[in-house]
XYZ file of C-alpha atoms in Angstrom:
747
model
C -11.838 21.960 48.007
C -8.615 20.049 48.532
C -8.129 17.185 50.901
C -6.083 17.661 54.044
C -2.859 15.753 53.814
C -3.329 12.349 55.309
C -7.088 12.244 54.785
C -8.454 9.709 52.344
C -11.605 11.579 51.400
C -12.293 14.924 53.040
C -15.917 15.535 53.973
C -17.980 17.495 51.507
C -19.401 20.916 52.333
C -22.575 19.297 53.553
C -20.481 18.066 56.475
C -19.177 21.485 57.542
C -18.032 21.355 61.158
C -17.743 24.268 63.610
C -14.380 25.828 64.343
C -12.533 24.643 67.432
C -11.148 27.002 70.109
C -7.637 26.443 68.758
C -8.629 27.394 65.183
C -7.940 30.880 63.826
C -10.925 33.017 62.850
C -9.104 34.728 59.987
C -6.235 33.830 57.700
C -4.677 35.917 54.908
C -7.826 37.881 54.188
C -10.181 34.916 54.552
C -12.763 34.719 57.303
C -12.874 31.079 58.333
C -16.453 29.837 58.638
C -15.903 26.224 59.637
C -13.956 23.027 59.040
C -14.311 21.009 55.849
C -11.936 18.255 56.920
C -8.831 17.394 58.898
C -6.003 14.903 58.729
C -2.683 14.151 60.314
C -0.948 16.846 58.265
C -3.389 19.743 58.478
C -6.897 21.159 58.287
C -9.082 22.369 55.416
C -11.326 25.317 56.304
C -14.171 26.970 54.469
C -13.131 30.611 54.061
C -14.818 33.704 52.680
C -13.348 36.978 51.426
C -14.848 40.401 52.077
C -16.512 40.319 48.657
C -18.228 37.005 49.475
C -15.993 34.643 47.490
C -15.763 31.166 49.100
C -12.545 29.168 49.192
C -11.187 25.899 50.574
C -8.211 26.974 52.687
C -5.697 24.240 53.433
C -3.404 24.915 56.417
C -0.608 22.624 57.593
C 0.114 21.922 61.247
C 3.027 23.868 62.727
C 4.927 20.719 63.663
C 4.763 19.574 60.030
C 5.878 22.982 58.771
C 9.043 22.658 60.861
C 10.133 19.743 58.691
C 12.116 20.950 55.695
C 11.042 18.088 53.433
C 7.361 18.629 54.264
C 7.565 22.350 53.485
C 9.257 21.447 50.206
C 6.440 19.060 49.340
C 3.831 21.708 50.185
C 5.614 24.245 48.012
C 5.691 21.725 45.206
C 1.937 21.127 45.571
C 1.260 24.863 45.282
C 3.526 25.200 42.269
C 1.976 22.173 40.586
C -1.582 23.398 41.112
C -0.669 26.859 39.768
C 0.882 25.394 36.621
C -2.350 23.636 35.623
C -4.631 25.876 33.587
C -7.963 24.196 32.867
C -11.627 24.986 33.504
C -11.912 21.445 34.896
C -9.165 21.776 37.537
C -9.781 23.733 40.732
C -7.667 26.935 40.510
C -5.366 28.256 43.230
C -6.607 31.572 44.634
C -3.661 32.234 46.942
C -0.914 30.535 48.911
C 2.092 31.087 51.167
C 4.374 28.040 51.504
C 6.784 30.102 53.626
C 4.298 31.172 56.311
C 4.774 29.814 59.870
C 1.851 27.521 59.017
C 1.907 27.148 55.224
C -1.483 27.597 53.562
C -3.122 27.398 50.164
C -6.589 28.537 49.088
C -8.423 27.039 46.123
C -11.814 27.791 44.625
C -14.616 26.188 46.625
C -16.942 23.738 44.868
C -20.195 23.201 46.816
C -20.814 19.745 45.429
C -20.152 16.148 46.457
C -17.164 14.162 45.327
C -17.762 11.494 42.710
C -17.295 8.904 45.451
C -19.975 10.509 47.633
C -22.393 10.794 44.714
C -22.062 7.179 43.618
C -22.233 5.826 47.169
C -25.272 7.969 47.940
C -27.218 7.795 44.682
C -25.795 4.913 42.660
C -23.856 4.760 39.369
C -24.143 7.594 36.846
C -25.921 7.187 33.492
C -23.800 6.805 30.381
C -24.158 10.419 29.216
C -23.068 11.714 32.627
C -20.052 9.404 32.570
C -19.045 10.530 29.083
C -19.204 14.211 30.074
C -17.430 13.488 33.357
C -14.685 11.505 31.635
C -14.218 14.056 28.883
C -13.810 16.917 31.353
C -11.445 15.019 33.652
C -9.437 13.860 30.634
C -9.069 17.474 29.495
C -7.969 18.448 33.016
C -5.368 15.681 32.938
C -4.227 16.802 29.490
C -3.540 20.224 31.042
C -1.691 18.548 33.905
C 0.463 16.621 31.477
C 1.025 19.676 29.261
C 2.441 21.394 32.353
C 4.985 18.573 32.642
C 3.236 17.008 35.650
C 1.724 13.681 36.663
C -1.200 13.876 39.100
C -0.708 10.306 40.485
C -3.907 10.261 42.592
C -6.896 10.379 40.254
C -9.689 8.802 42.297
C -13.403 9.380 43.082
C -12.583 11.448 46.163
C -10.535 13.873 44.055
C -13.300 14.645 41.556
C -15.872 17.201 42.719
C -19.211 17.472 40.916
C -20.504 20.960 40.175
C -23.515 22.194 38.219
C -21.302 23.264 35.333
C -19.093 20.186 35.296
C -16.587 18.171 37.357
C -13.385 19.522 38.916
C -10.082 17.738 39.477
C -8.529 18.555 42.848
C -5.572 17.747 45.099
C -2.094 18.049 43.628
C -0.486 17.012 46.898
C 1.453 14.110 45.384
C 1.740 15.389 41.825
C 5.269 15.507 40.471
C 7.180 16.614 37.428
C 7.444 13.851 34.837
C 10.604 11.867 35.506
C 11.190 13.435 38.933
C 11.935 11.110 41.866
C 13.784 13.437 44.234
C 11.217 13.742 47.011
C 9.791 10.245 46.774
C 11.525 7.021 47.690
C 11.998 4.837 44.646
C 10.412 1.863 46.423
C 7.440 3.758 47.877
C 3.942 3.102 46.537
C 2.269 6.510 46.082
C -1.413 6.875 45.263
C -4.689 5.202 46.189
C -4.790 1.389 45.762
C -7.559 0.380 43.399
C -7.041 3.572 41.345
C -3.354 3.375 40.509
C -1.438 1.824 37.667
C 0.652 -1.374 37.833
C 3.847 0.670 37.592
C 2.713 2.577 40.694
C 1.661 -0.618 42.484
C 5.151 -2.042 41.984
C 6.838 1.322 42.706
C 8.576 1.374 39.322
C 9.294 5.086 39.674
C 11.087 5.477 36.358
C 7.986 4.236 34.480
C 5.430 6.473 36.223
C 4.293 9.087 33.736
C 1.104 10.512 32.202
C -0.046 7.000 31.270
C -0.462 6.233 34.990
C -3.097 8.978 35.218
C -4.885 7.517 32.198
C -4.997 4.112 33.901
C -6.573 5.769 36.958
C -9.041 7.577 34.688
C -10.111 4.228 33.257
C -10.701 2.923 36.790
C -12.631 6.099 37.549
C -14.907 5.657 34.528
C -15.590 2.039 35.473
C -16.441 3.081 39.040
C -18.744 5.883 37.903
C -20.594 3.522 35.530
C -20.900 0.384 37.686
C -20.551 1.662 41.256
C -17.597 -0.596 42.002
C -13.817 -0.296 41.460
C -12.620 -2.591 38.657
C -10.061 -4.266 40.924
C -12.405 -4.794 43.852
C -11.887 -3.746 47.436
C -10.170 -5.119 50.515
C -6.699 -5.079 51.963
C -3.873 -2.943 50.586
C -1.805 -5.976 49.581
C -4.751 -7.573 47.793
C -5.473 -4.427 45.786
C -1.845 -3.954 44.771
C -1.562 -7.593 43.739
C -4.743 -7.469 41.648
C -3.673 -4.238 39.972
C -0.571 -5.975 38.639
C -1.974 -9.451 37.899
C -5.754 -9.179 37.647
C -8.056 -8.605 34.728
C -10.323 -5.652 35.554
C -13.964 -6.376 36.291
C -15.691 -4.322 33.596
C -19.035 -6.131 33.610
C -21.880 -3.671 33.234
C -20.057 -1.093 31.112
C -21.977 -0.142 27.952
C -20.403 -1.173 24.657
C -19.738 2.468 23.803
C -17.387 2.772 26.787
C -16.048 -0.760 27.166
C -13.259 -0.691 24.561
C -11.985 2.704 25.679
C -11.917 1.771 29.367
C -10.218 -1.527 28.571
C -7.501 0.347 26.676
C -7.079 2.833 29.534
C -6.427 0.035 32.047
C -3.969 -1.869 29.881
C -1.131 -3.263 31.985
C 1.579 -1.752 29.791
C 1.775 2.061 29.803
C 2.608 2.202 26.101
C -0.692 0.501 25.206
C -2.858 3.185 26.855
C -4.239 6.199 24.977
C -3.204 9.705 25.945
C -5.489 11.947 27.981
C -6.106 14.068 24.849
C -7.173 10.941 22.928
C -9.535 9.920 25.732
C -11.094 13.393 25.769
C -11.586 13.327 22.001
C -13.316 9.923 22.128
C -15.599 10.854 25.032
C -16.618 14.408 24.229
C -19.987 14.611 22.534
C -21.215 17.644 24.441
C -20.192 19.707 27.428
C -22.232 20.611 30.480
C -21.918 24.351 29.943
C -23.790 26.157 32.682
C -26.671 23.678 32.922
C -27.091 20.982 35.518
C -28.800 18.475 33.222
C -25.589 16.529 32.771
C -26.138 15.002 36.239
C -28.971 12.834 37.617
C -31.621 14.714 39.587
C -30.633 13.344 43.044
C -27.061 14.594 42.599
C -28.294 17.995 41.441
C -30.520 18.156 44.520
C -27.493 17.473 46.725
C -25.519 20.257 45.038
C -28.454 22.659 45.411
C -28.874 21.863 49.096
C -25.185 22.412 49.781
C -25.125 25.645 47.787
C -28.111 26.921 49.770
C -26.357 25.998 53.004
C -23.325 28.030 51.932
C -25.470 31.069 51.160
C -27.066 30.844 54.590
C -23.749 30.925 56.446
C -23.289 33.846 58.862
C -20.424 36.273 58.641
C -18.401 34.043 60.924
C -19.285 31.088 63.101
C -18.522 31.142 66.777
C -15.910 28.620 67.737
C -17.014 25.487 69.467
C -17.024 25.650 73.260
C -13.677 25.082 74.945
C -13.350 22.382 77.533
C -16.509 23.300 79.409
C -18.494 20.114 79.825
C -21.706 19.919 77.851
C -24.947 19.344 79.715
C -25.777 15.659 79.783
C -28.466 14.754 77.255
C -31.807 13.538 78.399
C -32.065 9.762 78.390
C -33.418 8.505 75.099
C -35.597 5.463 74.659
C -32.676 3.821 72.842
C -30.435 4.408 75.848
C -33.106 2.970 78.127
C -33.460 -0.086 75.940
C -29.705 -0.621 75.858
C -29.552 -0.293 79.631
C -32.406 -2.740 79.967
C -30.676 -5.209 77.668
C -27.469 -4.925 79.680
C -29.390 -5.514 82.896
C -30.979 -8.590 81.358
C -27.564 -9.954 80.430
C -26.301 -9.394 83.941
C -29.376 -11.044 85.376
C -28.708 -14.075 83.214
C -25.050 -14.064 84.160
C -23.826 -12.769 80.752
C -20.421 -14.143 79.870
C -19.957 -15.547 83.370
C -23.329 -17.279 83.547
C -23.120 -20.222 85.945
C -24.222 -23.420 84.275
C -26.658 -24.215 87.004
C -30.434 -24.261 86.965
C -32.086 -20.982 87.857
C -34.283 -22.996 90.166
C -32.929 -23.082 93.706
C -33.832 -25.158 96.719
C -35.933 -23.358 99.268
C -34.018 -22.014 102.234
C -33.652 -24.453 105.076
C -34.806 -23.915 108.607
C -31.398 -22.476 109.496
C -32.081 -19.557 107.114
C -28.927 -20.086 105.056
C -29.034 -19.417 101.327
C -29.729 -22.610 99.378
C -27.008 -24.186 97.283
C -27.496 -23.987 93.521
C -29.065 -27.057 91.993
C -27.239 -28.819 89.182
C -29.274 -28.523 85.967
C -31.064 -31.535 84.631
C -30.273 -30.598 81.012
C -27.412 -28.765 79.345
C -27.033 -28.193 75.626
C -24.525 -28.065 72.805
C -25.525 -25.576 70.130
C -25.155 -26.051 66.392
C -24.964 -22.973 64.159
C -24.965 -24.260 60.598
C -26.198 -23.826 57.064
C -28.864 -26.527 56.918
C -30.929 -25.254 53.996
C -28.665 -22.963 51.947
C -25.733 -23.263 49.532
C -23.523 -25.277 51.937
C -26.312 -27.433 53.348
C -24.475 -30.698 52.562
C -21.685 -29.694 54.950
C -24.103 -28.268 57.530
C -26.241 -31.393 57.528
C -23.159 -33.575 57.876
C -22.085 -31.503 60.879
C -25.536 -31.845 62.449
C -25.467 -35.632 62.129
C -22.016 -35.874 63.680
C -22.978 -33.593 66.570
C -26.280 -35.404 67.178
C -24.575 -38.801 67.279
C -22.075 -37.509 69.868
C -24.877 -36.122 72.059
C -26.898 -39.317 71.831
C -23.886 -41.439 72.715
C -23.140 -39.219 75.717
C -26.684 -39.600 77.039
C -26.663 -43.359 76.464
C -23.413 -43.755 78.390
C -24.171 -41.382 81.274
C -27.964 -41.948 81.533
C -28.666 -38.544 83.039
C -25.679 -38.484 85.370
C -24.315 -35.957 85.973
C -26.745 -34.400 83.478
C -28.671 -34.964 80.266
C -27.346 -33.298 77.133
C -29.337 -31.760 74.281
C -28.425 -30.552 70.808
C -30.012 -27.184 70.005
C -29.884 -26.300 66.322
C -30.049 -22.889 64.615
C -30.086 -22.739 60.808
C -28.428 -19.605 59.396
C -29.331 -20.733 55.822
C -25.857 -19.705 54.699
C -27.134 -16.126 54.722
C -24.780 -13.515 56.159
C -27.726 -11.255 56.900
C -29.468 -13.948 58.970
C -26.384 -15.262 60.762
C -26.320 -12.881 63.731
C -29.943 -13.529 64.663
C -29.408 -17.269 64.236
C -26.380 -17.085 66.530
C -28.231 -15.134 69.205
C -30.905 -17.811 69.390
C -28.149 -19.950 70.848
C -26.005 -17.456 72.751
C -28.969 -16.102 74.721
C -30.068 -19.587 75.764
C -28.640 -20.143 79.265
C -28.555 -23.916 78.796
C -26.126 -23.732 75.847
C -22.546 -24.249 77.012
C -20.716 -24.215 73.650
C -21.578 -24.074 69.954
C -20.350 -26.057 66.954
C -20.183 -23.863 63.873
C -20.346 -21.973 61.651
C -20.370 -23.751 58.305
C -18.930 -20.876 56.279
C -16.588 -17.900 56.612
C -19.194 -15.242 55.807
C -21.747 -16.369 58.358
C -18.979 -16.777 60.927
C -17.862 -13.170 60.557
C -21.429 -11.925 60.840
C -22.233 -14.097 63.879
C -19.046 -13.444 65.822
C -20.345 -10.437 67.850
C -22.992 -12.625 69.476
C -20.387 -15.031 70.801
C -18.061 -12.272 71.963
C -20.921 -10.629 73.843
C -21.959 -13.865 75.547
C -18.464 -15.248 76.179
C -19.614 -18.490 74.592
C -17.085 -20.842 72.918
C -17.543 -21.337 69.170
C -15.800 -24.368 67.671
C -15.574 -24.643 63.894
C -14.537 -27.533 61.677
C -15.146 -25.795 58.321
C -14.638 -21.991 58.541
C -11.048 -21.116 57.652
C -11.167 -17.314 57.505
C -8.062 -16.200 59.384
C -9.556 -13.271 61.311
C -12.012 -15.487 63.190
C -9.066 -16.338 65.421
C -6.194 -14.039 64.435
C -7.603 -10.946 66.130
C -6.864 -9.097 69.328
C -7.671 -11.118 72.442
C -9.667 -13.916 70.811
C -11.435 -15.757 73.633
C -14.311 -17.141 71.604
C -13.276 -19.240 68.593
C -11.455 -22.556 68.465
C -10.635 -23.632 64.918
C -10.282 -27.365 64.367
C -8.908 -26.885 60.826
C -6.071 -24.745 59.450
C -6.914 -21.207 58.366
C -6.960 -20.598 54.622
C -3.485 -19.064 54.549
C -1.932 -22.107 56.186
C -4.024 -24.448 54.037
C -2.681 -22.722 50.922
C 0.851 -23.091 52.246
C 0.375 -26.826 52.810
C -1.139 -27.191 49.342
C 1.983 -25.658 47.806
C 4.119 -28.011 49.902
C 2.063 -30.927 48.571
C 2.759 -29.751 45.028
C 6.496 -29.971 45.649
C 6.159 -33.725 46.269
C 5.991 -34.048 42.476
C 9.557 -33.572 41.190
C 8.461 -32.499 37.708
C 6.823 -29.305 38.983
C 9.077 -26.312 38.295
C 6.725 -23.657 36.924
C 3.274 -24.034 38.521
C 0.490 -21.759 37.354
C -1.653 -20.269 40.118
C -5.080 -18.882 39.217
C -6.840 -16.677 41.764
C -10.473 -16.043 40.918
C -12.403 -13.597 43.040
C -15.884 -15.061 43.518
C -15.034 -15.527 47.209
C -12.351 -12.883 47.430
C -11.250 -13.435 51.024
C -10.799 -17.177 50.551
C -8.987 -16.941 47.221
C -6.701 -14.115 48.329
C -5.719 -15.897 51.545
C -5.196 -19.199 49.754
C -3.045 -17.485 47.127
C -1.027 -15.721 49.830
C -0.258 -19.037 51.516
C 0.710 -20.614 48.208
C 3.013 -17.717 47.389
C 4.754 -18.119 50.748
C 5.053 -21.886 50.379
C 6.612 -21.754 46.935
C 9.024 -19.094 48.098
C 10.196 -21.480 50.825
C 10.629 -24.161 48.195
C 12.613 -21.933 45.851
C 9.967 -22.167 43.109
C 8.684 -19.195 41.094
C 5.056 -19.673 40.009
C 3.183 -17.938 37.219
C 0.274 -16.033 38.842
C -2.972 -15.028 37.183
C -5.965 -13.255 38.733
C -9.441 -13.018 37.187
C -12.760 -11.517 38.318
C -15.404 -13.820 39.708
C -17.595 -13.116 36.682
C -15.023 -14.492 34.234
C -16.268 -17.459 32.192
C -13.821 -17.732 29.262
C -11.510 -20.176 30.994
C -10.295 -21.696 27.761
C -8.696 -18.364 26.843
C -7.464 -17.638 30.383
C -5.855 -21.037 30.899
C -4.604 -21.105 27.323
C -2.592 -17.982 28.092
C -1.203 -19.653 31.233
C -0.188 -22.717 29.241
C 1.466 -20.472 26.661
C 3.432 -18.924 29.551
C 4.972 -22.354 30.210
C 3.178 -23.683 33.295
C 3.761 -27.336 34.148
C 1.131 -27.609 36.921
C -2.147 -25.830 37.580
C -3.443 -24.619 40.970
C -6.975 -23.256 41.284
C -7.610 -20.775 44.104
C -11.336 -20.284 43.876
C -14.764 -21.813 44.290
C -16.222 -25.013 42.881
C -18.157 -23.509 39.960
C -15.055 -21.910 38.460
C -12.933 -24.992 39.179
C -15.402 -26.900 36.986
C -14.850 -24.373 34.182
C -11.085 -24.684 34.638
C -11.214 -28.493 34.628
C -13.133 -28.534 31.357
C -10.796 -25.984 29.769
C -7.683 -27.911 30.822
C -9.126 -31.099 29.328
C -10.075 -29.387 26.070
C -6.600 -27.843 25.792
C -4.908 -31.199 26.373
C -3.013 -30.107 29.481
C -1.340 -33.153 31.052
C 0.334 -31.623 34.107
C -0.922 -32.135 37.673
C -3.886 -30.038 38.842
C -4.469 -28.929 42.442
C -7.189 -27.115 44.324
C -8.423 -26.603 47.888
C -11.228 -26.678 50.420
C -13.887 -24.635 48.592
C -13.850 -27.120 45.698
C -13.693 -30.335 47.727
C -16.884 -32.388 47.846
C -19.082 -34.652 45.727
C -20.550 -31.742 43.737
C -17.203 -31.105 41.994
C -17.030 -34.728 40.855
C -20.587 -34.614 39.550
C -20.364 -31.258 37.783
C -16.879 -31.676 36.269
C -17.442 -35.306 35.306
C -14.545 -36.838 33.409
C -12.667 -33.513 33.533
C -12.193 -33.994 37.309
C -10.063 -37.107 36.785
C -6.475 -36.719 37.959
C -7.065 -33.621 40.101
C -5.519 -33.382 43.559
C -7.722 -31.708 46.153
C -6.487 -30.600 49.566
C -9.124 -30.537 52.298
C -9.165 -30.171 56.103
C -11.165 -33.364 56.689
C -10.591 -37.116 56.594
C -12.766 -39.816 55.021
C -13.841 -42.019 57.972
C -14.243 -45.106 55.771
C -10.734 -44.857 54.361
C -9.348 -43.975 57.800
C -11.010 -47.053 59.340
C -9.358 -49.234 56.692
C -5.878 -47.784 57.274
C -3.833 -50.540 58.878
C -0.895 -48.196 59.533
C -2.678 -46.517 62.448
C -2.166 -47.319 66.089
C -4.638 -49.993 67.216
C -6.417 -47.597 69.614
C -6.808 -44.923 66.943
C -8.110 -47.402 64.411
C -10.591 -48.818 66.909
C -11.898 -45.331 67.696
C -12.741 -44.588 64.059
C -14.162 -48.074 63.519
C -16.448 -47.645 66.543
C -17.589 -44.284 65.224
C -18.236 -45.742 61.786
C -20.258 -48.653 63.211
C -22.330 -46.346 65.430
C -23.040 -43.973 62.555
C -24.116 -46.772 60.213
C -26.411 -48.173 62.876
C -27.969 -44.752 63.560
C -28.315 -43.468 59.987
C -28.038 -46.548 57.765
C -25.293 -45.123 55.557
C -21.651 -44.082 55.587
C -20.851 -40.639 57.025
C -20.175 -37.714 54.729
C -17.112 -35.489 54.981
C -17.095 -33.135 58.009
C -19.248 -35.578 60.013
C -16.397 -37.223 61.905
C -14.719 -33.950 62.825
C -18.020 -32.588 64.159
C -18.485 -35.759 66.200
C -14.987 -35.321 67.641
C -15.338 -31.641 68.558
C -18.622 -32.203 70.378
C -17.089 -35.157 72.217
C -14.162 -32.949 73.212
C -16.596 -30.534 74.873
C -18.728 -33.214 76.559
C -15.686 -35.082 77.854
C -14.494 -31.926 79.564
C -17.962 -31.236 80.977
C -18.345 -34.738 82.365
C -14.923 -34.633 84.026
C -15.229 -31.107 85.405
C -18.837 -31.163 86.620
C -17.800 -33.136 89.693
C -15.468 -30.310 90.711
C -18.204 -27.727 91.144
C -20.422 -25.372 89.128
C -19.232 -24.701 85.609
C -19.271 -21.298 83.944
C -19.006 -20.022 80.421
C -16.262 -17.761 81.647
C -13.021 -19.646 81.282
C -14.534 -22.500 79.276
C -12.874 -21.399 76.013
C -9.476 -21.318 77.741
C -10.066 -24.725 79.295
C -10.997 -26.291 75.952
C -8.101 -24.563 74.211
C -5.648 -26.127 76.679
C -6.838 -29.658 75.949
C -4.992 -32.237 73.910
C -7.825 -34.365 72.625
C -7.708 -37.459 70.430
C -10.903 -38.464 68.672
C -12.059 -40.763 65.929
C -10.585 -38.591 63.165
C -7.289 -37.716 64.835
C -5.794 -35.378 67.391
C -6.778 -31.802 68.272
C -4.437 -29.365 69.950
C -4.669 -25.575 69.857
C -2.360 -22.589 69.885
C -2.887 -19.827 72.480
C -4.964 -17.811 69.990
C -7.325 -20.705 69.240
C -5.698 -21.842 65.994
C -5.114 -25.534 65.351
C -1.593 -26.800 65.949
C 0.007 -28.953 63.281
C -0.875 -29.379 59.615
C -4.418 -30.741 59.504
C -4.650 -30.693 55.687
C -5.115 -33.876 53.677
C -4.582 -34.771 50.025
C -7.110 -36.577 47.846
C -6.756 -37.683 44.253
C -9.722 -38.024 41.926
C -9.756 -41.544 40.519
C -12.630 -43.224 38.667
C -15.036 -40.512 39.729
C -14.276 -40.731 43.451
C -11.886 -39.239 45.963
C -8.977 -41.468 46.915
C -7.250 -40.553 50.168
C -3.505 -40.102 49.637
C -2.337 -38.841 53.032
C -1.544 -35.772 55.069
C -0.043 -32.736 53.390
C 3.616 -32.179 54.302
C 4.553 -29.552 56.856
C 7.569 -28.388 54.866
C 8.468 -28.169 51.168
C 10.558 -30.495 49.082
C 13.002 -28.193 47.361
C 13.799 -29.080 43.748
C 17.231 -30.494 43.119
C 19.607 -28.359 41.106
C 21.382 -30.024 38.221
C-alpha cells in the first residue's frame, strides 16, 4: 500500500472506507473494493484482480495529471519503484503514467504501519527491532544499488507483515545526485526522520547516507516509542535535527552504538545500509509471525480476515441523498442539557447580578435585578505542586488586594471574595480546576494560571464561559497569539519576546561577540520559544551565536559545555529549566569559564540560588517580575510610583509579617486593575462577563509594580523584562532589559 500524495500517513486496511459516487468501480483490470486513503494529489484504492490478488491502486486527480511537472514526478515514482528489487520493498504490479488519470498498483500488505503498531501497542522488543532494521536496511541497500535515494524513510512508510516488514512509497525518491525536479532550497522528507543535510536543503549532499540517518531514527522510534528528535513544530524539528543530540535513552546496549552511528551529523561518519544490515541480521522472519509481538500479529490477522470477507465489489456510498437523522443518544441529550444550563446561567453573557429578584410590585411590572451582595475574583494556581512557591505568592498578592478593596469600600457597592482553585501544577487536573471557577456565577475574572502547561489545558473552560483570565507568570505564546483571543490578558511578555529582550541585555556587555546558546528540551515549548527569540535578537544585533541543543535527559554538562567552550564562546546563555541550569552552572565553574552567564524565567527564583550554591555567583537572570523591596528603595522613581510600592510593601508586611516574594506584587496589581474597573463601572448599570475582557484590555493601569497596557490581542505592551545579577547568594536588581540591541562596534 502506498500513500496518496499529500497524505502524511494513509490509513491502514483496517480503516477501509466505502467508494464514493464519483469513484470508478474498475480500473485497468482491478475491481476497486474501497478507499484506503486520500490526499490532495490523489486516492489509494484497494483493488482485486479476477484471480483474487489484492493491490493498493494509487490514482492521481485529473487536475494534477494536467500539470506536466506532476506527471513527470509520477512517472519517476513508478520508474524508481520498478528499479528496486528486494523482498522487503513492496513491488509494482502495474502502472500507466500516461493515462488520463495516472495510476500505479503495488502489492497489498494487510498489516499496520510501524507507526500504527507502536502507537497502538507500544515499542517493539529488541529482537523485533533487529529483524525490522535488518530487513529495512536490506531494502535500502537495494534502493541504493539501483542508484536511488528514498528520502522519506519513516514509520508510516514501513508496513508490518507476517513474513517481515515492507518499505513503501517512492514518491519523492530520486536518482543519486539528481536535483532537476526539486528546488535546491526545498526541504523534502518528513521532519523528525530526515538527515541534517535534508533539513538544511543541502541538495548536493543528499545521498544514501540520508536514508541511513532516517533508518537510525526509525530504529530509535521502534525501540522507545518516541522520535529521537522529539515532536512539535516544523521549525523546531528541523532545528533540532541540525543542532540537537538525539534522545537515545532506553535503547539496549546492543543497538545503541549502531543507532548513534546512523544518526551522526556528518554523512561520511554513517555506516552504509549494507553494513547496518550485516550488524543487525541474526535471523530472518521467514514465513512465521513470531518475529512480532502478539498484539501486532492479532491486528494483522484481523485485517487479513477482513480482506478475505470482502464481497466481489462494494456498492458506492449514497450520493447526495440525505441520511435519516439518527435517534437522539443519551450523550446528545446530556450535551443539550448542559447547553441549556449554560444559557440559564447566562453563559458568556451572564449578568453579574444576583439571581434573586425583588417580587413584582402592585403595578405588575417585572422587578429590576438586584445588585449582588458578593462578587468574586478567582485564582487558578499551583498551590501544592512543583510551582507552589509562585502560586502561593500569587494567592497572597490577590488576597491582599481583595481585603484592601473590602476595607476601603465596606460593602459598597459590593463585597468582594477570593475564590481559589488549586490545579496542583497538573495538566490533567487543570481543566476541572478551571471549571470550578468558570461555572461559578459570582466569579467575574480569574488570576492565573501559574504555568504554561496548566494554562493550555484550562483554556477551553474560559473560552466556553467568556471569562477573563489574567496571567502574571504563563508566557506560552499561543495563550494569546491565537485566532480571536477574547479570554487571556498576559501581564508579562511571552517567551519569544522575553528571549529577544534577554539577547538585547547580553549586548550591553561590549565583550560579547560569540555567545553560546544552549537549548535543553525538558520543557520543550519554553526552551524552543526562548531560543527563537534569542536567535532573532542576536540577528538584529549583528551577532552570530554558537547554538547547541540537548535532550532533557542529558546530564553530562561538563562534556557538553566543554565542547561549547572549545568552539570559542565568550558568553553562555541557558534556555532551559532550573535543574539543568544548576548542572550548567556547576560545569562552567569546574571548567573555569569566566565569561558572563545568562538565563531566563524558568530558572529565576530562590531555588536556583540554593541548589547551585557558589556556582550561581555572577549569573544574570532575566525575569518578568520586580522585587518590591528593591523597587521601594529606588529613589529614581516618580514620587507617586514610589509611594504606591511603599504602601503595598507596608500593607503586606502588616498582613503577613514578612517581605513579599516574587510574583506577589504583580498579582496584587492585576487584581486591583480588575476591582478598580468594577468599582467605577458598577454605578453605570449591570455588569456582564461579555465585554469585560475587552474593557480590561483597553485600560492603561499603573500599580505598585509599574504600568500595564495591552495590545489588541491581549499581549503586554512594552518590554516588561528585568535583569538581576547574582551577588553574594542573592538577586540584585539591575534594571529593565533594553527594548533594542546594542550593536557591536566594528574596528
